[in-house]
Tab-separated table of C-alpha atoms and ligand atoms in Angstrom:
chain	number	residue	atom	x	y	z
A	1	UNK	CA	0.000	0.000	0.000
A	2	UNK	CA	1.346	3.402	-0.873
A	3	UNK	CA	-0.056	6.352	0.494
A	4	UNK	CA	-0.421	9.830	-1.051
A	5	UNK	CA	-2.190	12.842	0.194
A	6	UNK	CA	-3.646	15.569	-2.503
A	7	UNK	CA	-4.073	18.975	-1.054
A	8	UNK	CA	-7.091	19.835	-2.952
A	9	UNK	CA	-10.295	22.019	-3.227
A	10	UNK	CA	-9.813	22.169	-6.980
A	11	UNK	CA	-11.630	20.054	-9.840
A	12	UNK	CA	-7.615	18.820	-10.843
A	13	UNK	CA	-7.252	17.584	-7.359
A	14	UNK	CA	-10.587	15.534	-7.813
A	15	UNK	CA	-9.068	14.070	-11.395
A	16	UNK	CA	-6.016	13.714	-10.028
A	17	UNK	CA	-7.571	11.581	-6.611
A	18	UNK	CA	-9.468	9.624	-9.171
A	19	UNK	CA	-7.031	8.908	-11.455
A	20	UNK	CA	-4.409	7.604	-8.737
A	21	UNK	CA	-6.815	5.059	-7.112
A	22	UNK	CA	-7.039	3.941	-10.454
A	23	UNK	CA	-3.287	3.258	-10.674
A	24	UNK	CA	-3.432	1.335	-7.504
A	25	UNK	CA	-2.383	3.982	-4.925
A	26	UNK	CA	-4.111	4.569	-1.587
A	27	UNK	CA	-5.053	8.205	-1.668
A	28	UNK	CA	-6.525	10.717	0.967
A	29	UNK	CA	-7.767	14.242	-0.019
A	30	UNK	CA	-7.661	17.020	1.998
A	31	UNK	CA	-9.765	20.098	2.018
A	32	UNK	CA	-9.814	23.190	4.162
A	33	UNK	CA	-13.515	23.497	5.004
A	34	UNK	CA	-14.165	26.351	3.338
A	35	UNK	CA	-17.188	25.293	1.291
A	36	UNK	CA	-20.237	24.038	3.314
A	37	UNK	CA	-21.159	21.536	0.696
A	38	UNK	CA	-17.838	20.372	-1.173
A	39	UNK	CA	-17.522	18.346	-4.216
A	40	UNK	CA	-15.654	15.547	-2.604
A	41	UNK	CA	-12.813	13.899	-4.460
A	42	UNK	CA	-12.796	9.693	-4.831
A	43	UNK	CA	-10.850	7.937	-1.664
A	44	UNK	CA	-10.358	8.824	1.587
A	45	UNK	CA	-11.252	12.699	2.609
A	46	UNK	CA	-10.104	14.961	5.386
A	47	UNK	CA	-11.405	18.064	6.000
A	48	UNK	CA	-9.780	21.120	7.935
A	49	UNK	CA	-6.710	23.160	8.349
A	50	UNK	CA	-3.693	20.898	9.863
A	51	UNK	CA	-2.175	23.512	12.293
A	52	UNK	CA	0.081	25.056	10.264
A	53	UNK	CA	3.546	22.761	8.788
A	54	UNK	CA	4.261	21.599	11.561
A	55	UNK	CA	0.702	20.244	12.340
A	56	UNK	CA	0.544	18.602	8.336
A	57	UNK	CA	4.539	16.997	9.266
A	58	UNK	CA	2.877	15.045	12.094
A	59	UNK	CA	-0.082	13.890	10.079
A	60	UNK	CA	2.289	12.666	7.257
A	61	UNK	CA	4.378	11.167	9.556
A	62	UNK	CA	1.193	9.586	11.119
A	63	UNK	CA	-0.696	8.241	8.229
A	64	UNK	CA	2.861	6.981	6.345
A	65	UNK	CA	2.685	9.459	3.319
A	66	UNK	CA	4.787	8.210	0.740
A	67	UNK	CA	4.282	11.653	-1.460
A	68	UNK	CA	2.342	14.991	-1.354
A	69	UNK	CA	0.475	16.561	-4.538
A	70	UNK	CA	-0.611	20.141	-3.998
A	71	UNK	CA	-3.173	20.182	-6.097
A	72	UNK	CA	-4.768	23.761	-4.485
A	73	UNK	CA	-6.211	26.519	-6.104
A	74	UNK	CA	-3.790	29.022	-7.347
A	75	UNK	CA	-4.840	31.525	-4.911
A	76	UNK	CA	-4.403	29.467	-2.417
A	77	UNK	CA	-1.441	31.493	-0.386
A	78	UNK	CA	-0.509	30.018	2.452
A	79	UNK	CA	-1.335	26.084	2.093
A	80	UNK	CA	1.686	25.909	-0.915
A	81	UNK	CA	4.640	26.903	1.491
A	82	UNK	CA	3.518	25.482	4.459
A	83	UNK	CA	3.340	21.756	2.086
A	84	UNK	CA	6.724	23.021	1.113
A	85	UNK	CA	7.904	23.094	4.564
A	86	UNK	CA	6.140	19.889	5.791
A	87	UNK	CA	7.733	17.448	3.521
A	88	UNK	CA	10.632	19.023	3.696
A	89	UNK	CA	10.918	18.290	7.354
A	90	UNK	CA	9.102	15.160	7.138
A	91	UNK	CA	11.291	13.414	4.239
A	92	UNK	CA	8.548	13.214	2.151
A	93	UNK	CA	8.529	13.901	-1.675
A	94	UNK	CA	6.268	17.027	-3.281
A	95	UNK	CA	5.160	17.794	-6.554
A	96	UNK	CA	3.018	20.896	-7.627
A	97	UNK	CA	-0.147	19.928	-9.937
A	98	UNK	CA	0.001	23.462	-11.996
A	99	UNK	CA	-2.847	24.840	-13.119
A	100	UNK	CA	-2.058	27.190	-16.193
A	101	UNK	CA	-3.369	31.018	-16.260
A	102	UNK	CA	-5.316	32.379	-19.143
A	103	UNK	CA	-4.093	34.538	-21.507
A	104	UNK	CA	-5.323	37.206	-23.063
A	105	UNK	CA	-6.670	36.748	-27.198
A	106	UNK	CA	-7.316	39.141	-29.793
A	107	UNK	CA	-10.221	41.520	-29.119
A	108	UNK	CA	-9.367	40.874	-25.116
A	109	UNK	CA	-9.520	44.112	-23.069
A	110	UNK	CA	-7.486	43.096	-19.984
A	111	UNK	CA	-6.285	45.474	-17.129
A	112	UNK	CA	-3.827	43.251	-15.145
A	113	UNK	CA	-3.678	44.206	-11.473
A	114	UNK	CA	-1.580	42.952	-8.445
A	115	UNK	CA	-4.067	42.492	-6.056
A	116	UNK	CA	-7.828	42.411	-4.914
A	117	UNK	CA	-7.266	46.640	-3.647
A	118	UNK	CA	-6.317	47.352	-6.774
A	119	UNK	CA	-8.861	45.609	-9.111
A	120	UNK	CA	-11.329	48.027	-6.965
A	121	UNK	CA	-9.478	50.541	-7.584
A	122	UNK	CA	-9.396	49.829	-11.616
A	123	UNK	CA	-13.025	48.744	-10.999
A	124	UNK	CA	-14.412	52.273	-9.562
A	125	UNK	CA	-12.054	54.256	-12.973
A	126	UNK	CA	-14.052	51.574	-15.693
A	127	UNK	CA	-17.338	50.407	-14.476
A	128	UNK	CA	-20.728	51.650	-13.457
A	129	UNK	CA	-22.012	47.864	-13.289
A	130	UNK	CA	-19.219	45.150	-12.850
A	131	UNK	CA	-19.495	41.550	-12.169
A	132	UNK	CA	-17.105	40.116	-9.445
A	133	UNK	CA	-16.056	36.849	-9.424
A	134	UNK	CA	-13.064	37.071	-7.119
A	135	UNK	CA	-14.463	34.348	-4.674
A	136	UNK	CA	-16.245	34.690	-1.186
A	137	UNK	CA	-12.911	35.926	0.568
A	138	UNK	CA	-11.738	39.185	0.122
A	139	UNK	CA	-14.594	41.170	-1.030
A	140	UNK	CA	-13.590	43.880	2.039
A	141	UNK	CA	-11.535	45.659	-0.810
A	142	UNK	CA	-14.522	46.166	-3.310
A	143	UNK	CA	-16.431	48.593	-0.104
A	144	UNK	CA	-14.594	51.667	-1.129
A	145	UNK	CA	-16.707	51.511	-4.536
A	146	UNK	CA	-19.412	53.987	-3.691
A	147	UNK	CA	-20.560	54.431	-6.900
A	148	UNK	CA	-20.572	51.167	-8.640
A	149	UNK	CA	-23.113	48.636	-8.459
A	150	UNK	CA	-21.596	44.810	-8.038
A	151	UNK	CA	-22.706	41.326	-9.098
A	152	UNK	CA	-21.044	38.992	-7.262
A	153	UNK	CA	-21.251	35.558	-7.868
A	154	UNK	CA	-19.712	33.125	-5.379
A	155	UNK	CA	-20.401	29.257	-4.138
A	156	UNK	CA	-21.320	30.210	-0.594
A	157	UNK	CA	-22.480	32.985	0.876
A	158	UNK	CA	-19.595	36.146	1.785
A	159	UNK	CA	-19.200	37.820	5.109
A	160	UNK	CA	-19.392	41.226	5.821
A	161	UNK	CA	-17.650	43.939	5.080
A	162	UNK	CA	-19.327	44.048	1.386
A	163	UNK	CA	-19.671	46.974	-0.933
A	164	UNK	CA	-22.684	49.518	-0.476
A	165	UNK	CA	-24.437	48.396	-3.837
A	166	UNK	CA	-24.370	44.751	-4.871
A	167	UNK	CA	-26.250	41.773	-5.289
A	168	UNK	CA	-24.523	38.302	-4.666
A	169	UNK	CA	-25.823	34.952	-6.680
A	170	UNK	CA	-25.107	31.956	-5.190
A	171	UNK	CA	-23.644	29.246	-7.753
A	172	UNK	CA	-21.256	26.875	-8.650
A	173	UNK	CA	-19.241	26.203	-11.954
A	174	UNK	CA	-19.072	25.318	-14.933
A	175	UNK	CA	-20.220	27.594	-17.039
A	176	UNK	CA	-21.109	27.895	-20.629
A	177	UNK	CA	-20.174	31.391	-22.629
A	178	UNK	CA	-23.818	31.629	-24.033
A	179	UNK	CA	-25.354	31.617	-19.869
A	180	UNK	CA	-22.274	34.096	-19.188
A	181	UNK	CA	-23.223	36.392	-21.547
A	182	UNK	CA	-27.008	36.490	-20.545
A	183	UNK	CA	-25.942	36.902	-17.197
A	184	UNK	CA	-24.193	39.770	-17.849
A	185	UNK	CA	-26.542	41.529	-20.723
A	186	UNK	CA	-29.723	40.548	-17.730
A	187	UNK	CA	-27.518	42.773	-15.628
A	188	UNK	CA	-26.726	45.414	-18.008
A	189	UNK	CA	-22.766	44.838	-17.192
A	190	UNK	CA	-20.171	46.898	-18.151
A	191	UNK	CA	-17.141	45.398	-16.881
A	192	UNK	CA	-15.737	41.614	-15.140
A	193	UNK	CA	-13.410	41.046	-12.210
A	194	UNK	CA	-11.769	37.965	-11.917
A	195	UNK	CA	-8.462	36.480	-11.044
A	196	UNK	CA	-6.252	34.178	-12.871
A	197	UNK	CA	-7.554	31.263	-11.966
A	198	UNK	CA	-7.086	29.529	-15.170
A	199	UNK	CA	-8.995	26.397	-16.278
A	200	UNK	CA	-11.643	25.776	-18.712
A	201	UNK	CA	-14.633	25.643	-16.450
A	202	UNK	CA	-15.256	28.918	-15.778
A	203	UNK	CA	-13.286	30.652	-18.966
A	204	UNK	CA	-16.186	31.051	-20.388
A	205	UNK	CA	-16.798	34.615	-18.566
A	206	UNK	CA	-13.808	35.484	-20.047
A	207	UNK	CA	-15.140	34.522	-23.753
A	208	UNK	CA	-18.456	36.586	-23.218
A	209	UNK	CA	-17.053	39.516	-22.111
A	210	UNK	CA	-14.790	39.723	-25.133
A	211	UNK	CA	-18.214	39.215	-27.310
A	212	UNK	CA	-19.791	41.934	-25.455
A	213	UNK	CA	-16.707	43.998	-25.619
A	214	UNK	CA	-16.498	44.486	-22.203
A	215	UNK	CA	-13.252	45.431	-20.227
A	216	UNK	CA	-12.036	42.630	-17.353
A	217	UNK	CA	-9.974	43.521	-14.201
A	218	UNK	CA	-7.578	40.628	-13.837
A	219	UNK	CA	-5.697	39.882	-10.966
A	220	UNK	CA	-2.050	38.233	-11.331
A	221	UNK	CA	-1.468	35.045	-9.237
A	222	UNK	CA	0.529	35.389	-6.075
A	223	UNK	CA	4.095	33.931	-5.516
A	224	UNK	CA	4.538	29.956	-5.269
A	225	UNK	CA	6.898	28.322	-3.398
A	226	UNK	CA	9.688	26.771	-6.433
A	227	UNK	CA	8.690	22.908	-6.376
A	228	UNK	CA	8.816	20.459	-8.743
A	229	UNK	CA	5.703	20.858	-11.143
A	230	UNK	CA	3.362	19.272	-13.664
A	231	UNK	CA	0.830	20.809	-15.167
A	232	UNK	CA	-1.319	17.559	-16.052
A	233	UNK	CA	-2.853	14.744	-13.980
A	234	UNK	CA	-0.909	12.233	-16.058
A	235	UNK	CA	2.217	13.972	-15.168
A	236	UNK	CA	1.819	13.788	-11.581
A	237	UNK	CA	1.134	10.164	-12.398
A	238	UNK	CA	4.558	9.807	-13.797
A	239	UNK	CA	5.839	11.926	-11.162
A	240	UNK	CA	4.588	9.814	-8.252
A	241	UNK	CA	5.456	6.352	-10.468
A	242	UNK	CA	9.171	7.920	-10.573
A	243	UNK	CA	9.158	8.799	-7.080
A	244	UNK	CA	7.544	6.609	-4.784
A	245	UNK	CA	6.585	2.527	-5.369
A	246	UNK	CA	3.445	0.577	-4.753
A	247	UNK	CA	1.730	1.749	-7.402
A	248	UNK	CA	1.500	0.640	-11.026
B	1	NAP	P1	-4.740	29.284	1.993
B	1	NAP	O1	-4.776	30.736	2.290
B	1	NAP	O2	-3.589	28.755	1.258
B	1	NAP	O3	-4.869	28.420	3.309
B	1	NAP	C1	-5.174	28.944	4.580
B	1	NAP	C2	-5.138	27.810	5.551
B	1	NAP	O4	-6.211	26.901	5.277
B	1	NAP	C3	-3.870	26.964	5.445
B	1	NAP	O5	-2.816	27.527	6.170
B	1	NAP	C4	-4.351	25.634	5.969
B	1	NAP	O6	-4.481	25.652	7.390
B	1	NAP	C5	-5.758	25.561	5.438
B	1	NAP	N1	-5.834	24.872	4.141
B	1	NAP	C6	-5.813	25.410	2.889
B	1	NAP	N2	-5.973	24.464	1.969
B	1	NAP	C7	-6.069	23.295	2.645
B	1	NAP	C8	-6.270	21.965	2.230
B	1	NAP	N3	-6.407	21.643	0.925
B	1	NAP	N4	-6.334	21.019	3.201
B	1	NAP	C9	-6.224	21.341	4.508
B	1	NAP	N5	-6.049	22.586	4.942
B	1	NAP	C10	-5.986	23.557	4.027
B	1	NAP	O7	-6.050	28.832	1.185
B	1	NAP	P2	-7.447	29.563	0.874
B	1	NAP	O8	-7.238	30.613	-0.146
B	1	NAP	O9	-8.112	29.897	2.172
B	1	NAP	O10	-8.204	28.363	0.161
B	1	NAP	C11	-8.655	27.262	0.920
B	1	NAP	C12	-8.898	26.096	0.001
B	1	NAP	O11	-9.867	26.456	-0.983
B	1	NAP	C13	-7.648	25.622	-0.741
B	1	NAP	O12	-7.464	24.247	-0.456
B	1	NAP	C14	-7.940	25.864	-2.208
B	1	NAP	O13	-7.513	24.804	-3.041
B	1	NAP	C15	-9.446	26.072	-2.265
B	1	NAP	N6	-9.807	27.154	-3.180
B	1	NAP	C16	-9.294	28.400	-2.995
B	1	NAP	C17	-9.622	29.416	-3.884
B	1	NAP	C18	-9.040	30.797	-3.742
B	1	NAP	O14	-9.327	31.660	-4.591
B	1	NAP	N7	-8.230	31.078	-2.715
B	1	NAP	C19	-10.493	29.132	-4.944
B	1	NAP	C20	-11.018	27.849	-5.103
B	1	NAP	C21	-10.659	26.866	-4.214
B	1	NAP	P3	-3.351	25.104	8.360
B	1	NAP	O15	-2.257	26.137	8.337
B	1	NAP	O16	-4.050	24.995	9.676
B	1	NAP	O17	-2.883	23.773	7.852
């Protein structure tokens, strides 16, 4: 038996879970418990924070991980180093399943910005009506916009502080371009926020919005810990094949 944990909370992580059972490989997801209803991956599941590297060292030690796949969101700030850190200290072997960002295509009218402050701040210069879809956390930075009216779309509910005109919709990917781009004519939008999450399930904002020749506030991933990386499930496959045995 040879164990692996995926760090997940992303559809990859899900493929990835299901397609390493499949090889043979005892596998155990772990989510943070963000989402009150997750989509949960094939295998064994864990859900919640481990108490910081140290906390997730213990737990590999514990359950006999032979190797780690961060398979988190690319937003996902803090969970990447502290991995990094665990299996360092615990001996244990890490690869990075990369998700890549979008880029931009002809007719695209994309305003790159650092961070969630300053897509408001681009926000409140381009947009009377935008539609966010920056996720639940965060959404503190969009309350200076006193003038523009928000959409926000996220899977659960956000906490306060929220902007002083908005409406959120509750809803979960994927989406098709055609139901993007009623959305956002139904709402009479005149500009998208998103981040760089990358992916094809939910690109398809990005496809409307260029058909309704709308501008889109883009925020650039943060910093990830250097790791060795794939960018496919059947890479991390390999990866795990070359690095650990028990499994086919
Ligand atoms: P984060 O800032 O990197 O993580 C904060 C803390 O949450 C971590 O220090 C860790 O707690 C715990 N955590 C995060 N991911 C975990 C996991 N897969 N299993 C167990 N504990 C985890 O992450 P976040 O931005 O809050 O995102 C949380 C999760 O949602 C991630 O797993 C990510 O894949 C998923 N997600 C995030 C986004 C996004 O935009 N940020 C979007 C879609 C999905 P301890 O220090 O106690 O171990």
């Amino acid at each position: 038996m040879t164990n692996l944990l995926i760090l997940g909370g992303t559809y990859q992580a899900r493929e990835c879970a299901q397609t390493l059972l499949t090889h043979g490989f005892t596998v155990t997801s772990s989510l943070a418990g963000r989402v009150a209803e997750p989509r949960l991956p094939a295998g064994e599941v864990r859900i919640g924070g481990f108490g910081g590297p140290t906390g997730m060292a213990q737990w590999l030690h514990e359950n006999r991980i032979a190797a780690v796949v961060d398979a988190t969101h690319p937003f996902a700030e803090r969970i990447g180093p502290s991995a990094v850190t665990a299996c360092g200290s615990a001996g244990v072997p890490l690869v990075r399943l990369y998700r890549p960002g979008w880029q931009p295509e002809a007719g695209d009218r994309w305003h790159w910005v650092e961070s969630l402050d300053a897509a408001a701040r681009v926000t409140a210069r381009l947009a009377d009506r935008a539609f966010v879809t920056t996720g639940r956390q965060g959404l503190g930075a969009f309350t200076v916009l006193t003038r523009t009216w928000l959409l926000i779309r996220c899977v659960d509910s956000p906490a306060p502080p929220l902007p002083p005109h908005h409406r959120v919709i509750l809803s979960r990917g994927p989406y098709e371009v055609a139901d993007e781009r009623a959305l956002m004519l139904r709402h009479d939008i005149d500009a998208l926020v998103t981040k760089d999450s990358g992916g094809s399930l939910t690109r398809g904002k990005l496809t409307a919005a260029r058909e309704l020749g709308l501008p889109v506030v883009i925020v650039s991933r943060p910093q990830r810990p250097e790791t060795p990386s794939v960018a496919s499930t059947a890479e991390a496959v390999q990866w795990i094949t070359d690095h650990v045995s028990g499994g086919s």
